[in-house]
PDB file of C-alpha atoms and ligand atoms in Angstrom:
ATOM      1  CA  MET X   1     -15.542 -38.753   2.249  1.00 57.00           C
ATOM      2  CA  ALA X   2     -17.278 -38.470  -1.130  1.00 68.00           C
ATOM      3  CA  GLU X   3     -15.609 -36.031  -3.525  1.00 71.00           C
ATOM      4  CA  ASP X   4     -18.427 -33.434  -3.525  1.00 71.00           C
ATOM      5  CA  LYS X   5     -18.630 -33.513   0.294  1.00 67.00           C
ATOM      6  CA  LEU X   6     -14.860 -33.011   0.488  1.00 65.00           C
ATOM      7  CA  LYS X   7     -15.155 -30.033  -1.897  1.00 66.00           C
ATOM      8  CA  ASP X   8     -17.898 -28.459   0.278  1.00 63.00           C
ATOM      9  CA  PHE X   9     -15.734 -29.008   3.356  1.00 55.00           C
ATOM     10  CA  VAL X  10     -12.678 -27.358   1.746  1.00 57.00           C
ATOM     11  CA  THR X  11     -14.806 -24.408   0.557  1.00 61.00           C
ATOM     12  CA  ALA X  12     -16.288 -23.968   4.040  1.00 58.00           C
ATOM     13  CA  VAL X  13     -12.815 -23.995   5.635  1.00 58.00           C
ATOM     14  CA  GLU X  14     -11.532 -21.471   3.036  1.00 67.00           C
ATOM     15  CA  ASP X  15     -14.562 -19.221   3.645  1.00 74.00           C
ATOM     16  CA  GLU X  16     -13.854 -19.295   7.380  1.00 77.00           C
ATOM     17  CA  VAL X  17     -10.190 -18.332   6.782  1.00 77.00           C
ATOM     18  CA  VAL X  18     -11.195 -15.406   4.536  1.00 83.00           C
ATOM     19  CA  LYS X  19     -13.841 -14.252   7.023  1.00 85.00           C
ATOM     20  CA  ARG X  20     -11.328 -14.320   9.867  1.00 83.00           C
ATOM     21  CA  SER X  21      -8.719 -12.421   7.797  1.00 88.00           C
ATOM     22  CA  TYR X  22     -11.306  -9.828   6.798  1.00 89.00           C
ATOM     23  CA  ASN X  23     -12.213  -9.211  10.440  1.00 89.00           C
ATOM     24  CA  VAL X  24      -8.576  -9.019  11.580  1.00 87.00           C
ATOM     25  CA  ASN X  25      -7.820  -6.563   8.752  1.00 89.00           C
ATOM     26  CA  TYR X  26     -10.908  -4.513   9.603  1.00 88.00           C
ATOM     27  CA  GLY X  27      -9.465  -3.999  13.097  1.00 90.00           C
ATOM     28  CA  ALA X  28      -6.818  -1.710  11.561  1.00 94.00           C
ATOM     29  CA  HIS X  29      -9.442   0.250   9.583  1.00 93.00           C
ATOM     30  CA  LYS X  30     -12.264   0.741  12.109  1.00 94.00           C
ATOM     31  CA  VAL X  31     -14.246   3.948  11.610  1.00 94.00           C
ATOM     32  CA  GLY X  32     -12.705   6.677  13.752  1.00 95.00           C
ATOM     33  CA  ILE X  33      -9.430   4.812  14.440  1.00 96.00           C
ATOM     34  CA  THR X  34      -6.507   7.221  14.840  1.00 96.00           C
ATOM     35  CA  GLN X  35      -3.239   6.877  12.913  1.00 95.00           C
ATOM     36  CA  ARG X  36      -1.408   5.935  16.137  1.00 96.00           C
ATOM     37  CA  GLU X  37      -4.022   3.323  17.086  1.00 97.00           C
ATOM     38  CA  SER X  38      -3.887   1.823  13.610  1.00 97.00           C
ATOM     39  CA  ALA X  39      -0.059   1.648  13.592  1.00 97.00           C
ATOM     40  CA  ASP X  40      -0.095   0.013  17.046  1.00 97.00           C
ATOM     41  CA  TYR X  41      -2.733  -2.413  15.863  1.00 96.00           C
ATOM     42  CA  TYR X  42      -0.429  -3.430  12.982  1.00 96.00           C
ATOM     43  CA  THR X  43       2.468  -3.833  15.406  1.00 97.00           C
ATOM     44  CA  ASN X  44       0.437  -6.179  17.601  1.00 95.00           C
ATOM     45  CA  TRP X  45      -0.808  -8.054  14.555  1.00 94.00           C
ATOM     46  CA  ALA X  46       2.729  -8.410  13.199  1.00 95.00           C
ATOM     47  CA  ARG X  47       4.014  -9.628  16.571  1.00 95.00           C
ATOM     48  CA  THR X  48       1.424 -12.397  16.662  1.00 93.00           C
ATOM     49  CA  GLY X  49       3.365 -13.697  13.654  1.00 89.00           C
ATOM     50  CA  THR X  50       0.257 -14.209  11.520  1.00 88.00           C
ATOM     51  CA  TYR X  51       0.134 -11.029   9.374  1.00 89.00           C
ATOM     52  CA  ASP X  52       1.638 -12.546   6.226  1.00 87.00           C
ATOM     53  CA  GLN X  53      -0.580 -15.589   6.603  1.00 86.00           C
ATOM     54  CA  ASP X  54      -3.744 -13.569   7.318  1.00 87.00           C
ATOM     55  CA  LEU X  55      -3.279 -11.203   4.369  1.00 87.00           C
ATOM     56  CA  SER X  56      -1.818 -13.860   2.132  1.00 86.00           C
ATOM     57  CA  LYS X  57      -0.326 -12.312  -0.988  1.00 87.00           C
ATOM     58  CA  GLY X  58      -1.718 -13.712  -4.216  1.00 86.00           C
ATOM     59  CA  LYS X  59      -4.785 -15.161  -2.497  1.00 85.00           C
ATOM     60  CA  ILE X  60      -6.540 -12.636  -0.295  1.00 90.00           C
ATOM     61  CA  TYR X  61      -4.500  -9.539  -1.064  1.00 93.00           C
ATOM     62  CA  ASN X  62      -3.095  -8.698  -4.488  1.00 96.00           C
ATOM     63  CA  GLY X  63      -2.086  -5.037  -4.130  1.00 97.00           C
ATOM     64  CA  PRO X  64       1.674  -5.695  -3.901  1.00 97.00           C
ATOM     65  CA  ILE X  65       1.614  -7.939  -6.990  1.00 97.00           C
ATOM     66  CA  VAL X  66      -0.196  -5.206  -8.917  1.00 98.00           C
ATOM     67  CA  ALA X  67       2.200  -2.518  -7.630  1.00 98.00           C
ATOM     68  CA  GLY X  68       5.223  -4.612  -8.657  1.00 98.00           C
ATOM     69  CA  ALA X  69       3.831  -5.197 -12.146  1.00 98.00           C
ATOM     70  CA  VAL X  70       2.931  -1.508 -12.621  1.00 98.00           C
ATOM     71  CA  LEU X  71       6.437  -0.355 -11.677  1.00 98.00           C
ATOM     72  CA  ALA X  72       8.057  -3.048 -13.826  1.00 98.00           C
ATOM     73  CA  LYS X  73       6.016  -1.867 -16.819  1.00 98.00           C
ATOM     74  CA  HIS X  74       6.886   1.763 -16.147  1.00 98.00           C
ATOM     75  CA  TYR X  75      10.614   0.984 -15.872  1.00 98.00           C
ATOM     76  CA  PRO X  76      11.317  -1.628 -18.569  1.00 97.00           C
ATOM     77  CA  THR X  77      15.105  -1.232 -18.308  1.00 96.00           C
ATOM     78  CA  ASN X  78      17.822  -0.138 -15.910  1.00 95.00           C
ATOM     79  CA  ARG X  79      15.768  -1.206 -12.908  1.00 98.00           C
ATOM     80  CA  ASP X  80      18.722  -1.719 -10.611  1.00 96.00           C
ATOM     81  CA  ASN X  81      19.420   2.040 -10.616  1.00 96.00           C
ATOM     82  CA  ILE X  82      15.877   3.183  -9.874  1.00 98.00           C
ATOM     83  CA  SER X  83      15.512   4.392  -6.279  1.00 98.00           C
ATOM     84  CA  ILE X  84      12.127   3.596  -4.757  1.00 98.00           C
ATOM     85  CA  LEU X  85      10.464   4.623  -1.518  1.00 98.00           C
ATOM     86  CA  ASP X  86       7.934   2.001  -0.450  1.00 98.00           C
ATOM     87  CA  ILE X  87       5.491   4.021   1.645  1.00 98.00           C
ATOM     88  CA  ALA X  88       3.464   1.996   4.169  1.00 98.00           C
ATOM     89  CA  ALA X  89       5.901  -0.800   3.450  1.00 98.00           C
ATOM     90  CA  GLY X  90       4.591  -3.075   6.196  1.00 97.00           C
ATOM     91  CA  THR X  91       6.244  -6.473   6.222  1.00 96.00           C
ATOM     92  CA  GLY X  92       7.760  -5.942   2.772  1.00 97.00           C
ATOM     93  CA  TYR X  93       5.282  -7.510   0.363  1.00 97.00           C
ATOM     94  CA  VAL X  94       5.842  -4.813  -2.280  1.00 98.00           C
ATOM     95  CA  ALA X  95       9.648  -5.115  -2.071  1.00 98.00           C
ATOM     96  CA  GLU X  96       9.381  -8.888  -2.495  1.00 97.00           C
ATOM     97  CA  GLU X  97       7.678  -8.233  -5.836  1.00 98.00           C
ATOM     98  CA  LEU X  98      10.040  -5.429  -6.896  1.00 98.00           C
ATOM     99  CA  LEU X  99      13.126  -7.545  -6.205  1.00 98.00           C
ATOM    100  CA  LYS X 100      11.738 -10.250  -8.518  1.00 98.00           C
ATOM    101  CA  TYR X 101      11.724  -7.654 -11.312  1.00 98.00           C
ATOM    102  CA  GLY X 102      15.320  -6.622 -10.664  1.00 98.00           C
ATOM    103  CA  PHE X 103      14.755  -3.411  -8.697  1.00 98.00           C
ATOM    104  CA  LYS X 104      17.465  -3.143  -6.062  1.00 97.00           C
ATOM    105  CA  VAL X 105      17.385   0.261  -4.381  1.00 98.00           C
ATOM    106  CA  ILE X 106      14.294   0.182  -2.171  1.00 98.00           C
ATOM    107  CA  ASP X 107      13.706   1.976   1.134  1.00 98.00           C
ATOM    108  CA  ALA X 108      10.825   1.317   3.509  1.00 98.00           C
ATOM    109  CA  LEU X 109       8.748   3.901   5.339  1.00 98.00           C
ATOM    110  CA  ASP X 110       6.167   2.751   7.866  1.00 98.00           C
ATOM    111  CA  PRO X 111       5.088   3.972  11.313  1.00 98.00           C
ATOM    112  CA  SER X 112       4.593   0.461  12.713  1.00 98.00           C
ATOM    113  CA  GLU X 113       7.702  -0.874  14.444  1.00 98.00           C
ATOM    114  CA  GLY X 114       6.268  -4.389  14.493  1.00 97.00           C
ATOM    115  CA  MET X 115       5.647  -4.460  10.760  1.00 97.00           C
ATOM    116  CA  LEU X 116       9.152  -3.160  10.052  1.00 98.00           C
ATOM    117  CA  GLU X 117      10.638  -5.770  12.429  1.00 97.00           C
ATOM    118  CA  ILE X 118       9.276  -8.473  10.109  1.00 96.00           C
ATOM    119  CA  ALA X 119      10.461  -6.645   6.995  1.00 97.00           C
ATOM    120  CA  LYS X 120      13.962  -6.437   8.543  1.00 98.00           C
ATOM    121  CA  THR X 121      14.083 -10.190   9.095  1.00 97.00           C
ATOM    122  CA  LYS X 122      13.562 -10.568   5.326  1.00 96.00           C
ATOM    123  CA  GLY X 123      16.434  -8.153   4.511  1.00 96.00           C
ATOM    124  CA  LEU X 124      14.542  -6.554   1.632  1.00 96.00           C
ATOM    125  CA  TYR X 125      15.269  -2.876   2.054  1.00 98.00           C
ATOM    126  CA  ARG X 126      18.282  -0.556   2.061  1.00 98.00           C
ATOM    127  CA  LYS X 127      16.803   1.680   4.796  1.00 98.00           C
ATOM    128  CA  TYR X 128      13.959   1.371   7.279  1.00 98.00           C
ATOM    129  CA  ILE X 129      12.277   4.668   8.181  1.00 98.00           C
ATOM    130  CA  CYS X 130       9.813   4.334  11.040  1.00 98.00           C
ATOM    131  CA  GLU X 131       7.590   7.383  10.504  1.00 98.00           C
ATOM    132  CA  PHE X 132       4.063   8.362   9.582  1.00 98.00           C
ATOM    133  CA  LEU X 133       3.378   9.903   6.229  1.00 97.00           C
ATOM    134  CA  ASN X 134       0.832  12.583   7.015  1.00 92.00           C
ATOM    135  CA  GLY X 135       0.562  16.347   6.948  1.00 86.00           C
ATOM    136  CA  GLY X 136       4.045  16.796   8.465  1.00 91.00           C
ATOM    137  CA  THR X 137       7.451  16.590   6.850  1.00 93.00           C
ATOM    138  CA  VAL X 138       9.164  13.196   6.906  1.00 96.00           C
ATOM    139  CA  SER X 139      12.923  12.984   7.478  1.00 96.00           C
ATOM    140  CA  ILE X 140      13.668  12.551   3.775  1.00 97.00           C
ATOM    141  CA  PRO X 141      15.237  15.294   1.634  1.00 97.00           C
ATOM    142  CA  GLU X 142      13.304  16.783  -1.264  1.00 97.00           C
ATOM    143  CA  ASP X 143      13.673  15.117  -4.703  1.00 98.00           C
ATOM    144  CA  GLU X 144      15.307  12.028  -3.179  1.00 98.00           C
ATOM    145  CA  TYR X 145      13.676   9.129  -5.050  1.00 98.00           C
ATOM    146  CA  ASP X 146      12.919   8.206  -8.644  1.00 98.00           C
ATOM    147  CA  CYS X 147       9.646   6.722  -7.502  1.00 98.00           C
ATOM    148  CA  CYS X 148       7.408   6.266  -4.516  1.00 98.00           C
ATOM    149  CA  VAL X 149       4.833   3.522  -4.268  1.00 98.00           C
ATOM    150  CA  VAL X 150       1.969   2.921  -1.866  1.00 98.00           C
ATOM    151  CA  SER X 151       0.070  -0.344  -1.693  1.00 98.00           C
ATOM    152  CA  GLY X 152      -2.424  -0.869   1.105  1.00 97.00           C
ATOM    153  CA  GLY X 153      -1.404   2.321   2.889  1.00 98.00           C
ATOM    154  CA  MET X 154      -4.610   4.232   2.116  1.00 98.00           C
ATOM    155  CA  GLY X 155      -7.649   3.658   4.342  1.00 97.00           C
ATOM    156  CA  GLU X 156      -9.405   4.795   7.490  1.00 97.00           C
ATOM    157  CA  GLY X 157      -6.771   5.996   9.985  1.00 97.00           C
ATOM    158  CA  HIS X 158      -3.993   5.396   7.434  1.00 98.00           C
ATOM    159  CA  ILE X 159      -2.297   7.914   5.105  1.00 98.00           C
ATOM    160  CA  PRO X 160      -4.413  11.083   5.070  1.00 97.00           C
ATOM    161  CA  CYS X 161      -5.060  13.189   1.965  1.00 97.00           C
ATOM    162  CA  SER X 162      -2.331  15.560   3.157  1.00 97.00           C
ATOM    163  CA  GLY X 163       0.198  12.731   2.660  1.00 98.00           C
ATOM    164  CA  LEU X 164       0.053  13.442  -1.091  1.00 98.00           C
ATOM    165  CA  HIS X 165       2.184  16.564  -0.584  1.00 98.00           C
ATOM    166  CA  GLU X 166       4.999  14.498   0.919  1.00 97.00           C
ATOM    167  CA  MET X 167       4.770  11.860  -1.807  1.00 98.00           C
ATOM    168  CA  ILE X 168       5.383  14.625  -4.327  1.00 98.00           C
ATOM    169  CA  ARG X 169       8.099  16.321  -2.266  1.00 98.00           C
ATOM    170  CA  VAL X 170      10.336  13.249  -1.861  1.00 98.00           C
ATOM    171  CA  VAL X 171      10.204  12.277  -5.556  1.00 98.00           C
ATOM    172  CA  LYS X 172      12.507  13.821  -8.190  1.00 98.00           C
ATOM    173  CA  PRO X 173      10.989  15.953 -10.986  1.00 98.00           C
ATOM    174  CA  GLY X 174       9.898  13.511 -13.674  1.00 98.00           C
ATOM    175  CA  GLY X 175       9.631  10.769 -11.045  1.00 98.00           C
ATOM    176  CA  LEU X 176       6.676   8.463 -10.482  1.00 98.00           C
ATOM    177  CA  VAL X 177       4.109   8.352  -7.675  1.00 98.00           C
ATOM    178  CA  CYS X 178       2.069   5.152  -7.744  1.00 98.00           C
ATOM    179  CA  ILE X 179      -0.829   4.543  -5.349  1.00 98.00           C
ATOM    180  CA  VAL X 180      -2.667   1.229  -5.229  1.00 98.00           C
ATOM    181  CA  MET X 181      -5.707   1.168  -2.956  1.00 98.00           C
ATOM    182  CA  ARG X 182      -9.144  -0.307  -2.444  1.00 97.00           C
ATOM    183  CA  GLU X 183     -11.570   1.516  -4.760  1.00 98.00           C
ATOM    184  CA  GLU X 184     -14.500   1.658  -2.353  1.00 97.00           C
ATOM    185  CA  TYR X 185     -12.450   3.692   0.169  1.00 97.00           C
ATOM    186  CA  LEU X 186     -12.834   6.654  -2.197  1.00 98.00           C
ATOM    187  CA  SER X 187     -16.553   6.677  -1.514  1.00 97.00           C
ATOM    188  CA  TYR X 188     -16.823   5.981   2.227  1.00 95.00           C
ATOM    189  CA  VAL X 189     -13.599   6.823   4.072  1.00 97.00           C
ATOM    190  CA  GLU X 190     -14.441  10.266   5.467  1.00 96.00           C
ATOM    191  CA  ASP X 191     -10.961  11.686   4.792  1.00 95.00           C
ATOM    192  CA  TYR X 192     -11.097  10.628   1.121  1.00 98.00           C
ATOM    193  CA  LYS X 193     -14.766  10.994   0.123  1.00 97.00           C
ATOM    194  CA  ASP X 194     -15.038  14.013  -2.211  1.00 97.00           C
ATOM    195  CA  LYS X 195     -11.542  15.010  -1.049  1.00 98.00           C
ATOM    196  CA  LEU X 196      -8.796  12.668  -2.254  1.00 98.00           C
ATOM    197  CA  GLU X 197      -9.471  12.800  -5.971  1.00 98.00           C
ATOM    198  CA  PRO X 198     -10.335  16.536  -5.908  1.00 98.00           C
ATOM    199  CA  LEU X 199      -6.980  17.137  -4.162  1.00 98.00           C
ATOM    200  CA  MET X 200      -5.222  15.020  -6.780  1.00 98.00           C
ATOM    201  CA  ALA X 201      -6.853  17.160  -9.478  1.00 98.00           C
ATOM    202  CA  LYS X 202      -5.975  20.414  -7.681  1.00 98.00           C
ATOM    203  CA  LEU X 203      -2.322  19.359  -7.437  1.00 98.00           C
ATOM    204  CA  GLU X 204      -2.388  18.656 -11.155  1.00 98.00           C
ATOM    205  CA  LYS X 205      -3.890  22.097 -11.854  1.00 98.00           C
ATOM    206  CA  GLU X 206      -1.126  23.617  -9.763  1.00 98.00           C
ATOM    207  CA  GLU X 207       1.374  21.713 -11.936  1.00 98.00           C
ATOM    208  CA  LYS X 208       2.778  19.771  -8.992  1.00 98.00           C
ATOM    209  CA  TRP X 209       2.206  16.521 -10.845  1.00 98.00           C
ATOM    210  CA  LYS X 210       0.573  15.128 -13.989  1.00 98.00           C
ATOM    211  CA  ARG X 211      -1.758  12.144 -14.085  1.00 98.00           C
ATOM    212  CA  LEU X 212      -0.489   9.285 -16.232  1.00 98.00           C
ATOM    213  CA  SER X 213      -3.318   6.862 -15.520  1.00 98.00           C
ATOM    214  CA  ARG X 214      -6.191   5.850 -13.249  1.00 98.00           C
ATOM    215  CA  ASP X 215      -7.135   2.206 -13.598  1.00 98.00           C
ATOM    216  CA  VAL X 216      -9.726   0.172 -11.734  1.00 98.00           C
ATOM    217  CA  ILE X 217      -8.585  -3.413 -11.215  1.00 97.00           C
ATOM    218  CA  PRO X 218     -10.498  -6.487 -10.054  1.00 96.00           C
ATOM    219  CA  ASN X 219      -9.653  -8.504  -6.922  1.00 94.00           C
ATOM    220  CA  TYR X 220      -7.353  -6.048  -5.212  1.00 96.00           C
ATOM    221  CA  SER X 221      -8.163  -7.562  -1.830  1.00 92.00           C
ATOM    222  CA  PHE X 222     -10.957  -9.744  -0.489  1.00 92.00           C
ATOM    223  CA  ASN X 223     -12.255  -9.895  -4.037  1.00 91.00           C
ATOM    224  CA  LYS X 224     -12.929  -6.158  -4.024  1.00 95.00           C
ATOM    225  CA  ASN X 225     -11.820  -3.777  -6.762  1.00 97.00           C
ATOM    226  CA  GLY X 226      -8.709  -1.706  -6.445  1.00 98.00           C
ATOM    227  CA  VAL X 227      -7.708   1.524  -8.109  1.00 98.00           C
ATOM    228  CA  VAL X 228      -4.207   2.311  -9.350  1.00 98.00           C
ATOM    229  CA  PHE X 229      -3.147   5.946  -9.690  1.00 98.00           C
ATOM    230  CA  LYS X 230       0.030   6.865 -11.554  1.00 98.00           C
ATOM    231  CA  TYR X 231       1.328  10.434 -11.415  1.00 98.00           C
ATOM    232  CA  GLU X 232       4.504  12.027 -12.720  1.00 98.00           C
ATOM    233  CA  LYS X 233       6.033  14.843 -10.673  1.00 98.00           C
ATOM    234  CA  CYS X 234       6.390  18.070 -12.655  1.00 98.00           C
TER     235      CYS X 234
HETATM  236  C1  SAM R   1      -2.244  -3.305   4.815  1.00 97.23           C
HETATM  237  S1  SAM R   1      -0.637  -2.827   5.315  1.00 97.23           S
HETATM  238  C2  SAM R   1       0.172  -2.787   3.742  1.00 97.23           C
HETATM  239  C3  SAM R   1       1.622  -3.144   3.838  1.00 97.23           C
HETATM  240  C4  SAM R   1       2.344  -3.331   2.519  1.00 97.23           C
HETATM  241  N1  SAM R   1       2.420  -2.113   1.734  1.00 97.23           N
HETATM  242  C5  SAM R   1       1.676  -4.388   1.712  1.00 97.23           C
HETATM  243  O1  SAM R   1       1.146  -4.082   0.633  1.00 97.23           O
HETATM  244  O2  SAM R   1       1.655  -5.542   2.159  1.00 97.23           O
HETATM  245  C6  SAM R   1      -0.823  -1.108   5.692  1.00 97.23           C
HETATM  246  C7  SAM R   1       0.432  -0.452   6.237  1.00 97.23           C
HETATM  247  O3  SAM R   1       0.233   0.965   6.225  1.00 97.23           O
HETATM  248  C8  SAM R   1       0.956   1.502   7.294  1.00 97.23           C
HETATM  249  N2  SAM R   1       0.464   2.862   7.566  1.00 97.23           N
HETATM  250  C9  SAM R   1      -0.668   3.213   8.178  1.00 97.23           C
HETATM  251  N3  SAM R   1      -0.757   4.545   8.279  1.00 97.23           N
HETATM  252  C10 SAM R   1       0.348   5.060   7.697  1.00 97.23           C
HETATM  253  C11 SAM R   1       0.847   6.383   7.491  1.00 97.23           C
HETATM  254  N4  SAM R   1       0.182   7.473   7.905  1.00 97.23           N
HETATM  255  N5  SAM R   1       2.027   6.529   6.859  1.00 97.23           N
HETATM  256  C12 SAM R   1       2.707   5.454   6.405  1.00 97.23           C
HETATM  257  N6  SAM R   1       2.290   4.184   6.592  1.00 97.23           N
HETATM  258  C13 SAM R   1       1.121   3.986   7.228  1.00 97.23           C
HETATM  259  C14 SAM R   1       0.684   0.510   8.417  1.00 97.23           C
HETATM  260  O4  SAM R   1       1.581   0.632   9.495  1.00 97.23           O
HETATM  261  C15 SAM R   1       0.776  -0.819   7.689  1.00 97.23           C
HETATM  262  O5  SAM R   1       2.058  -1.367   7.766  1.00 97.23           O
END
């Protein structure tokens, strides 16, 4: 095959792979999907054994790489003593990045048994907590972690706005809450539109936390922008 034809062929195959991944991922974010349906969808997806391949880190989905780099910058030293709760941990992409930077004390929270089954096979976390982060109280004491991080856990049928209260509760005063998410969800996910950022601001006014930064980043996933929020608990 001539070189340019081969290039077109490779591009077409890659486009097909991305399209398929986008559609599979959309299945977990369909408008109106409930939290339970979404978690079960992830479990089925994980049990097909193709999740990590479909949302390939560093190609299609870069949230965990960004989250790892943000935490590494925030904690330049003494990383092995920093306790981190990886919320919506999934199959452990974020922990894979954190371990590369020398973080060692990382717990996983995720409501999808199937996703956590895969994370367990990788042996990345100290604890595996199979629970939803939503308006209720998770089985974690107050002020437990130095940091909590969310990558890919915000979206339709995922962590609701009310989950912010728990993020703050489980982190120690002075600790970090880092949320990495797709930027466009702020404008069309019903639970977030005109609600998520106003709630973040209200919590800041109430001196529950203080914003350190809000950065828009390119190519978070499927070539779409992401947004990274960093807050310090008061
Ligand atoms: C796209 S995956 C991201 C997984 C991992 N953080 C990563 O970056 O690869 C989204 C994860 O969010 C979890 N999730 C959905 N709703 C949640 C909730 N209310 N609380 C905590 N995790 C949730 C799902 O079970 C799923 O594992």
